[in-house]
Amino acid sequence: MKKYILTSIIFFSYICLTSYTVKPKPHLIVGNWELFEKQSEPLLLSINKEEFSIARLTFSSDEIASDFYLIKKGNKVEENMTLGFKIFDPFDDFKSPVLLLKNLCDGKTRIVFSIIKLDKEFLELIFEKEYSSENITIKSEVLKFERTAGPPENMHD
């Protein structure tokens, strides 16, 4: 009797594990985020005392790489800064999810944001100076972006 019960459990487990698959859904942040046109002031990013305005952000579908597209003060050419990214659920002092961006080449440059809003249309972030690298400053209260491209699952109807 025990042999039949054990065989039934193994057989049932095998069927459950092999017949049910879930297609992974791309993370909601994946895509291209343009600076929201109605932003009250230009978003300034200072890196090692060089000033840039933030043009747009992109987050890759591999959920590893992110690009900041920046325009150097006095120049109209976009430059990009590639960073690794990870989103954490709220923890410790954070009441909302946390977006960590880190330079994977030097391992030192770190930019931290609290995510205020993330949906198919808008991304709103607050820069967390206390948790970011000392050489990084962003002058703005809430950074507002709107999605302009992304996987079909992430685009609004």
XYZ file of N, CA, C and O in Angstrom:
628
model
N 0.819 -1.198 0.000
C 0.000 0.000 0.000
C 0.870 1.272 0.000
O 0.579 2.206 -0.715
N 1.908 1.249 0.832
C 2.814 2.405 0.904
C 3.494 2.640 -0.448
O 3.722 3.773 -0.847
N 3.822 1.542 -1.131
C 4.485 1.640 -2.423
C 3.577 2.350 -3.434
O 4.020 3.180 -4.211
N 2.284 2.042 -3.429
C 1.330 2.669 -4.346
C 1.137 4.155 -4.026
O 1.044 4.981 -4.937
N 1.070 4.483 -2.762
C 0.910 5.886 -2.355
C 2.138 6.691 -2.762
O 2.024 7.770 -3.337
N 3.334 6.158 -2.485
C 4.568 6.842 -2.849
C 4.685 7.002 -4.361
O 5.030 8.082 -4.866
N 4.357 5.964 -5.104
C 4.385 6.028 -6.565
C 3.388 7.060 -7.078
O 3.693 7.842 -7.987
N 2.219 7.108 -6.501
C 1.195 8.092 -6.905
C 1.668 9.516 -6.631
O 1.479 10.403 -7.464
N 2.272 9.751 -5.487
C 2.776 11.089 -5.141
C 3.870 11.516 -6.109
O 3.866 12.636 -6.605
N 4.803 10.622 -6.387
C 5.891 10.944 -7.328
C 5.325 11.215 -8.712
O 5.703 12.184 -9.376
N 4.417 10.388 -9.179
C 3.799 10.563 -10.493
C 3.049 11.897 -10.565
O 3.200 12.667 -11.519
N 2.254 12.194 -9.558
C 1.495 13.448 -9.511
C 2.440 14.654 -9.482
O 2.236 15.638 -10.182
N 3.502 14.577 -8.690
C 4.485 15.661 -8.616
C 5.153 15.884 -9.964
O 5.351 17.017 -10.410
N 5.519 14.801 -10.640
C 6.159 14.894 -11.946
C 5.234 15.589 -12.955
O 5.655 16.478 -13.698
N 3.971 15.206 -12.981
C 3.008 15.823 -13.897
C 2.857 17.316 -13.588
O 2.854 18.149 -14.491
N 2.740 17.655 -12.333
C 2.574 19.065 -11.937
C 3.785 19.900 -12.324
O 3.651 21.022 -12.814
N 4.977 19.372 -12.098
C 6.193 20.129 -12.371
C 6.491 20.266 -13.863
O 7.083 21.247 -14.288
N 6.113 19.313 -14.662
C 6.458 19.355 -16.085
C 5.357 19.899 -16.980
O 5.624 20.298 -18.101
N 4.141 19.934 -16.515
C 3.054 20.350 -17.401
C 2.629 21.799 -17.192
O 1.900 22.348 -18.006
N 3.069 22.427 -16.162
C 2.631 23.791 -15.873
C 3.811 24.735 -15.993
O 4.775 24.646 -15.256
N 3.756 25.601 -17.006
C 4.811 26.596 -17.156
C 4.187 27.980 -17.221
O 3.105 28.170 -17.767
N 4.894 28.935 -16.681
C 4.442 30.315 -16.697
C 5.430 31.115 -17.533
O 6.630 31.082 -17.269
N 4.921 31.782 -18.532
C 5.778 32.620 -19.353
C 6.192 33.831 -18.516
O 5.346 34.558 -18.000
N 7.504 34.058 -18.347
C 7.916 35.190 -17.531
C 7.475 36.506 -18.159
O 7.592 36.693 -19.369
N 6.940 37.389 -17.357
C 6.489 38.688 -17.818
C 7.612 39.699 -17.621
O 8.220 39.749 -16.562
N 7.905 40.504 -18.651
C 8.978 41.487 -18.492
C 8.659 42.434 -17.335
O 7.513 42.766 -17.082
N 9.688 42.828 -16.671
C 9.512 43.736 -15.546
C 8.893 45.040 -16.046
O 9.195 45.496 -17.132
N 8.039 45.641 -15.267
C 7.297 46.827 -15.677
C 8.194 48.013 -16.032
O 7.829 48.851 -16.830
N 9.391 48.081 -15.487
C 10.262 49.229 -15.741
C 10.962 49.144 -17.106
O 11.466 50.136 -17.614
N 10.966 47.977 -17.729
C 11.669 47.785 -18.997
C 11.105 48.715 -20.063
O 9.896 48.815 -20.245
N 12.000 49.420 -20.768
C 11.584 50.302 -21.849
C 12.355 51.605 -21.852
O 13.380 51.758 -21.185
N 11.852 52.551 -22.632
C 12.453 53.876 -22.783
C 11.584 54.897 -22.062
O 10.375 54.949 -22.289
N 12.181 55.689 -21.215
C 11.472 56.695 -20.419
C 12.002 58.081 -20.760
O 13.162 58.384 -20.501
N 11.155 58.897 -21.381
C 11.528 60.265 -21.743
C 11.152 61.205 -20.606
O 10.171 60.975 -19.903
N 11.915 62.255 -20.486
C 11.604 63.280 -19.506
C 10.207 63.816 -19.776
O 9.864 64.131 -20.918
N 9.380 63.871 -18.763
C 7.998 64.337 -18.905
C 8.020 65.793 -19.347
O 8.670 66.630 -18.731
N 7.332 66.122 -20.442
C 7.381 67.459 -21.031
C 6.947 68.555 -20.080
O 7.421 69.672 -20.164
N 6.052 68.240 -19.168
C 5.534 69.266 -18.277
C 6.358 69.393 -16.994
O 5.915 69.980 -16.029
N 7.576 68.829 -16.991
C 8.457 68.944 -15.831
C 8.728 70.429 -15.595
O 9.039 71.169 -16.513
N 8.603 70.881 -14.366
C 8.694 72.300 -14.056
C 10.089 72.877 -14.263
O 10.244 74.032 -14.589
N 11.121 72.081 -14.081
C 12.482 72.568 -14.258
C 13.326 71.462 -14.867
O 13.014 70.293 -14.741
N 14.426 71.848 -15.540
C 15.278 70.796 -16.106
C 15.890 69.961 -14.985
O 16.203 70.467 -13.917
N 16.016 68.674 -15.240
C 16.594 67.786 -14.246
C 18.111 67.815 -14.397
O 18.638 67.390 -15.416
N 18.775 68.336 -13.398
C 20.217 68.448 -13.467
C 20.874 67.344 -12.666
O 20.496 67.067 -11.530
N 21.852 66.730 -13.299
C 22.627 65.675 -12.668
C 24.066 66.148 -12.633
O 24.603 66.571 -13.654
N 24.670 66.114 -11.485
C 26.066 66.510 -11.336
C 26.882 65.276 -11.001
O 26.579 64.569 -10.045
N 27.905 65.026 -11.829
C 28.813 63.907 -11.603
C 30.214 64.488 -11.529
O 30.686 65.081 -12.505
N 30.844 64.349 -10.381
C 32.180 64.921 -10.183
C 32.213 66.397 -10.581
O 33.117 66.852 -11.256
N 31.184 67.135 -10.214
C 31.035 68.581 -10.433
C 30.827 68.970 -11.894
O 30.800 70.135 -12.222
N 30.639 67.992 -12.803
C 30.241 68.269 -14.179
C 28.733 68.210 -14.217
O 28.133 67.256 -13.719
N 28.084 69.221 -14.838
C 26.626 69.257 -14.849
C 26.055 68.761 -16.170
O 26.545 69.098 -17.240
N 24.988 67.977 -16.045
C 24.282 67.417 -17.182
C 22.793 67.615 -16.958
O 22.331 67.708 -15.819
N 22.023 67.630 -18.043
C 20.573 67.513 -17.898
C 20.213 66.096 -18.341
O 20.838 65.532 -19.235
N 19.232 65.523 -17.677
C 18.812 64.161 -17.992
C 17.809 64.222 -19.138
O 16.777 64.881 -19.023
N 18.104 63.557 -20.237
C 17.213 63.538 -21.390
C 16.231 62.374 -21.287
O 15.035 62.537 -21.469
N 16.760 61.180 -20.997
C 15.905 60.001 -20.916
C 16.642 58.868 -20.223
O 17.844 58.933 -20.013
N 15.881 57.841 -19.879
C 16.409 56.628 -19.254
C 15.912 55.430 -20.042
O 14.807 55.452 -20.570
N 16.727 54.393 -20.117
C 16.262 53.131 -20.689
C 16.614 52.004 -19.725
O 17.629 52.059 -19.034
N 15.753 51.004 -19.685
C 15.982 49.816 -18.866
C 15.823 48.608 -19.772
O 14.794 48.446 -20.426
N 16.838 47.750 -19.822
C 16.840 46.624 -20.749
C 15.974 45.472 -20.263
O 15.692 45.345 -19.072
N 15.588 44.622 -21.200
C 14.728 43.486 -20.869
C 15.483 42.387 -20.131
O 14.862 41.516 -19.541
N 16.812 42.435 -20.139
C 17.562 41.451 -19.357
C 17.530 41.781 -17.871
O 18.020 41.025 -17.047
N 16.921 42.914 -17.542
C 16.776 43.398 -16.172
C 18.121 43.524 -15.476
O 18.257 43.305 -14.281
N 19.142 43.918 -16.260
C 20.477 44.129 -15.712
C 20.988 45.522 -16.053
O 21.484 46.225 -15.184
N 20.862 45.932 -17.308
C 21.483 47.172 -17.769
C 20.486 48.309 -17.913
O 19.347 48.117 -18.319
N 20.972 49.495 -17.589
C 20.194 50.721 -17.722
C 21.097 51.781 -18.331
O 22.307 51.783 -18.080
N 20.514 52.659 -19.121
C 21.283 53.770 -19.695
C 20.661 55.089 -19.286
O 19.452 55.280 -19.399
N 21.497 55.993 -18.810
C 21.127 57.389 -18.591
C 21.594 58.126 -19.830
O 22.774 58.050 -20.186
N 20.697 58.821 -20.508
C 21.093 59.655 -21.636
C 21.145 61.080 -21.126
O 20.139 61.635 -20.669
N 22.337 61.656 -21.187
C 22.607 62.950 -20.579
C 23.047 63.954 -21.628
O 23.653 63.594 -22.627
N 22.741 65.218 -21.374
C 23.208 66.296 -22.231
C 24.080 67.188 -21.364
O 23.619 67.752 -20.367
N 25.357 67.274 -21.742
C 26.310 68.067 -20.979
C 25.946 69.546 -21.084
O 25.529 70.018 -22.147
N 26.057 70.260 -19.989
C 25.704 71.675 -19.959
C 26.494 72.415 -21.041
O 27.703 72.275 -21.153
N 25.771 73.178 -21.880
C 26.397 73.919 -22.965
C 26.588 73.115 -24.236
O 27.145 73.604 -25.202
N 26.121 71.885 -24.258
C 26.285 71.004 -25.408
C 24.923 70.369 -25.691
O 24.154 70.112 -24.789
N 24.597 70.114 -26.943
C 23.289 69.518 -27.257
C 23.394 68.061 -27.669
O 22.431 67.467 -28.084
N 24.571 67.473 -27.525
C 24.781 66.090 -27.915
C 24.514 65.167 -26.716
O 25.005 65.406 -25.619
N 23.709 64.119 -26.960
C 23.433 63.155 -25.895
C 24.649 62.262 -25.652
O 25.281 61.802 -26.588
N 24.955 62.059 -24.391
C 25.966 61.094 -23.977
C 25.236 60.049 -23.160
O 24.228 60.349 -22.545
N 25.736 58.832 -23.151
C 25.054 57.854 -22.310
C 25.994 57.288 -21.258
O 27.194 57.235 -21.435
N 25.391 56.930 -20.147
C 26.106 56.334 -19.032
C 25.383 55.013 -18.736
O 24.210 55.017 -18.380
N 26.069 53.893 -18.944
C 25.454 52.588 -18.726
C 25.699 52.137 -17.293
O 26.825 52.188 -16.812
N 24.621 51.723 -16.655
C 24.674 51.290 -15.265
C 23.904 49.982 -15.119
O 22.956 49.732 -15.859
N 24.277 49.194 -14.145
C 23.478 48.031 -13.779
C 22.342 48.502 -12.887
O 22.477 49.517 -12.208
N 21.203 47.790 -12.897
C 20.110 48.211 -12.027
C 19.443 47.029 -11.355
O 19.490 45.905 -11.846
N 18.856 47.321 -10.210
C 18.090 46.320 -9.467
C 17.021 47.063 -8.681
O 17.253 48.144 -8.170
N 15.842 46.464 -8.627
C 14.736 47.044 -7.857
C 14.519 46.178 -6.624
O 14.431 44.959 -6.722
N 14.464 46.835 -5.470
C 14.248 46.148 -4.200
C 12.882 46.510 -3.655
O 12.428 47.644 -3.804
N 12.246 45.563 -2.985
C 11.012 45.857 -2.258
C 11.356 46.779 -1.100
O 12.515 46.832 -0.665
N 10.371 47.519 -0.578
C 10.655 48.432 0.540
C 11.351 47.696 1.701
O 11.014 46.559 2.011
N 12.342 48.358 2.285
C 13.052 47.799 3.431
C 13.604 48.939 4.279
O 13.704 50.074 3.827
N 13.934 48.656 5.506
C 14.502 49.613 6.460
C 13.764 50.951 6.438
O 12.596 51.002 6.732
N 14.456 52.029 6.058
C 13.882 53.372 6.080
C 12.998 53.677 4.869
O 12.380 54.734 4.797
N 12.955 52.788 3.888
C 12.221 53.040 2.652
C 10.786 52.526 2.758
O 10.561 51.382 3.099
N 9.839 53.410 2.420
C 8.427 53.027 2.452
C 7.912 52.624 1.066
O 6.790 52.196 0.913
N 8.752 52.821 0.050
C 8.383 52.444 -1.316
C 9.543 51.645 -1.915
O 10.638 51.614 -1.349
N 9.332 50.997 -3.076
C 10.421 50.240 -3.700
C 11.630 51.125 -3.987
O 11.510 52.347 -4.152
N 12.781 50.504 -4.047
C 14.044 51.215 -4.226
C 14.689 50.775 -5.539
O 14.770 49.582 -5.824
N 15.138 51.755 -6.332
C 15.856 51.496 -7.573
C 17.326 51.804 -7.326
O 17.674 52.933 -7.001
N 18.166 50.790 -7.457
C 19.609 50.956 -7.294
C 20.254 50.886 -8.663
O 20.033 49.928 -9.410
N 21.030 51.911 -8.998
C 21.788 51.944 -10.243
C 23.263 51.981 -9.857
O 23.661 52.771 -9.002
N 24.065 51.128 -10.482
C 25.468 51.050 -10.102
C 26.339 50.874 -11.332
O 25.996 50.102 -12.229
N 27.452 51.604 -11.358
C 28.404 51.468 -12.441
C 29.117 50.137 -12.265
O 29.798 49.916 -11.270
N 28.954 49.239 -13.222
C 29.519 47.905 -13.105
C 31.016 47.877 -13.424
O 31.701 46.922 -13.088
N 31.510 48.934 -14.073
C 32.940 48.973 -14.411
C 33.788 49.344 -13.201
O 34.736 48.663 -12.877
N 33.430 50.454 -12.549
C 34.250 50.870 -11.407
C 33.710 50.352 -10.081
O 34.420 50.297 -9.090
N 32.442 49.951 -10.047
C 31.852 49.398 -8.836
C 31.662 50.403 -7.722
O 31.227 50.059 -6.636
N 31.981 51.667 -7.975
C 31.909 52.691 -6.930
C 30.725 53.632 -7.101
O 30.127 54.038 -6.127
N 30.414 54.002 -8.338
C 29.348 54.964 -8.588
C 28.005 54.297 -8.364
O 27.681 53.287 -8.984
N 27.210 54.888 -7.469
C 25.921 54.316 -7.077
C 24.896 55.449 -7.022
O 25.137 56.485 -6.420
N 23.746 55.229 -7.664
C 22.645 56.186 -7.633
C 21.420 55.443 -7.114
O 21.065 54.389 -7.631
N 20.783 56.001 -6.087
C 19.642 55.341 -5.455
C 18.419 56.248 -5.552
O 18.507 57.449 -5.274
N 17.286 55.658 -5.945
C 16.020 56.367 -6.036
C 14.951 55.592 -5.272
O 14.973 54.365 -5.256
N 14.007 56.307 -4.707
C 12.762 55.702 -4.241
C 11.786 55.800 -5.396
O 11.699 56.845 -6.047
N 11.064 54.725 -5.677
C 10.087 54.729 -6.760
C 8.748 55.173 -6.180
O 8.155 54.481 -5.369
N 8.290 56.346 -6.604
C 7.018 56.889 -6.139
C 5.872 56.318 -6.965
O 4.834 55.947 -6.441
N 6.091 56.239 -8.282
C 5.053 55.725 -9.180
C 5.724 54.978 -10.320
O 6.690 55.448 -10.903
N 5.204 53.801 -10.626
C 5.668 53.028 -11.771
C 4.472 52.283 -12.329
O 3.908 51.403 -11.687
N 4.029 52.717 -13.509
C 2.962 52.014 -14.197
C 3.285 52.001 -15.684
O 4.402 52.334 -16.072
N 2.333 51.642 -16.514
C 2.598 51.527 -17.944
C 2.852 52.874 -18.612
O 3.384 52.909 -19.713
N 2.487 53.970 -17.966
C 2.636 55.286 -18.582
C 3.713 56.150 -17.949
O 4.414 56.868 -18.661
N 3.833 56.115 -16.622
C 4.695 57.068 -15.940
C 5.636 56.407 -14.942
O 5.307 55.376 -14.345
N 6.785 57.045 -14.757
C 7.771 56.659 -13.762
C 8.122 57.909 -12.972
O 8.516 58.917 -13.566
N 7.924 57.869 -11.662
C 8.278 58.988 -10.802
C 9.254 58.502 -9.749
O 9.011 57.502 -9.068
N 10.374 59.215 -9.649
C 11.453 58.828 -8.752
C 11.834 59.986 -7.848
O 11.709 61.148 -8.230
N 12.336 59.658 -6.674
C 12.935 60.653 -5.786
C 14.375 60.207 -5.526
O 14.618 59.074 -5.112
N 15.312 61.107 -5.775
C 16.735 60.835 -5.564
C 17.018 60.711 -4.075
O 16.573 61.527 -3.274
N 17.755 59.685 -3.702
C 18.129 59.444 -2.305
C 19.616 59.751 -2.135
O 20.474 58.890 -2.274
N 19.929 61.016 -1.855
C 21.317 61.478 -1.742
C 22.086 60.708 -0.681
O 23.244 60.342 -0.870
N 21.456 60.456 0.442
C 22.116 59.800 1.571
C 22.674 58.417 1.212
O 23.691 57.988 1.746
N 22.028 57.725 0.276
C 22.415 56.363 -0.070
C 23.188 56.284 -1.386
O 23.624 55.214 -1.783
N 23.352 57.415 -2.055
C 24.052 57.469 -3.338
C 25.509 57.877 -3.128
O 25.879 58.352 -2.055
N 26.306 57.721 -4.175
C 27.710 58.114 -4.105
C 27.828 59.600 -3.831
O 26.985 60.398 -4.265
N 28.890 59.975 -3.144
C 29.098 61.381 -2.777
C 29.264 62.292 -3.986
O 28.922 63.463 -3.928
N 29.803 61.757 -5.087
C 30.066 62.581 -6.270
C 28.836 62.783 -7.161
O 28.917 63.407 -8.204
N 27.672 62.270 -6.747
C 26.434 62.371 -7.535
C 25.445 63.286 -6.826
O 25.173 63.123 -5.646
N 24.894 64.229 -7.583
C 23.837 65.097 -7.071
C 22.796 65.267 -8.163
O 23.146 65.457 -9.329
N 21.533 65.191 -7.794
C 20.449 65.443 -8.736
C 19.577 66.518 -8.131
O 19.101 66.381 -7.004
N 19.390 67.616 -8.881
C 18.635 68.760 -8.383
C 17.190 68.706 -8.840
O 16.853 69.164 -9.908
N 16.350 68.100 -8.039
C 14.925 68.068 -8.308
C 14.247 67.307 -7.184
O 14.844 66.433 -6.574
N 13.015 67.643 -6.931
C 12.258 66.926 -5.903
C 11.801 65.570 -6.446
O 12.242 64.553 -6.002
N 10.912 65.601 -7.421
C 10.405 64.365 -8.022
C 10.781 64.372 -9.503
O 10.517 65.334 -10.211
N 11.430 63.304 -9.942
C 11.795 63.153 -11.352
C 10.642 62.448 -12.047
O 10.251 61.355 -11.640
N 10.093 63.057 -13.086
C 8.930 62.496 -13.778
C 9.295 62.121 -15.209
O 9.794 62.945 -15.962
N 9.002 60.874 -15.556
C 9.267 60.370 -16.895
C 8.011 59.704 -17.430
O 7.202 59.204 -16.670
N 7.873 59.725 -18.774
C 6.780 58.994 -19.408
C 7.359 57.970 -20.366
O 8.377 58.205 -21.008
N 6.712 56.810 -20.427
C 7.195 55.725 -21.284
C 6.918 56.075 -22.743
O 5.810 56.450 -23.106
N 7.943 55.925 -23.579
C 7.771 56.156 -25.009
C 8.008 54.897 -25.836
O 7.645 54.866 -26.996
N 8.598 53.875 -25.229
C 8.807 52.604 -25.928
C 9.018 51.512 -24.881
O 9.439 51.787 -23.775
N 8.704 50.302 -25.291
C 8.894 49.162 -24.402
C 8.219 47.944 -24.977
O 7.593 47.999 -26.034
N 8.333 46.821 -24.279
C 7.654 45.612 -24.758
C 6.150 45.810 -24.768
O 5.632 46.588 -23.963
N 5.433 45.153 -25.665
C 3.974 45.352 -25.782
C 3.244 45.183 -24.448
O 2.275 45.892 -24.183
N 3.720 44.264 -23.598
C 3.053 44.048 -22.312
C 3.128 45.269 -21.420
O 2.317 45.450 -20.522
N 4.141 46.113 -21.625
C 4.346 47.281 -20.763
C 3.766 48.567 -21.343
O 3.770 49.588 -20.664
N 3.310 48.528 -22.568
C 2.785 49.744 -23.196
C 1.315 49.928 -22.826
O 0.574 48.962 -22.712
N 0.940 51.201 -22.661
C -0.466 51.476 -22.343
C -1.306 51.362 -23.603
O -0.824 51.474 -24.707
N -2.590 51.101 -23.413
C -3.497 50.890 -24.553
C -3.952 52.197 -25.155
O -4.080 53.186 -24.607
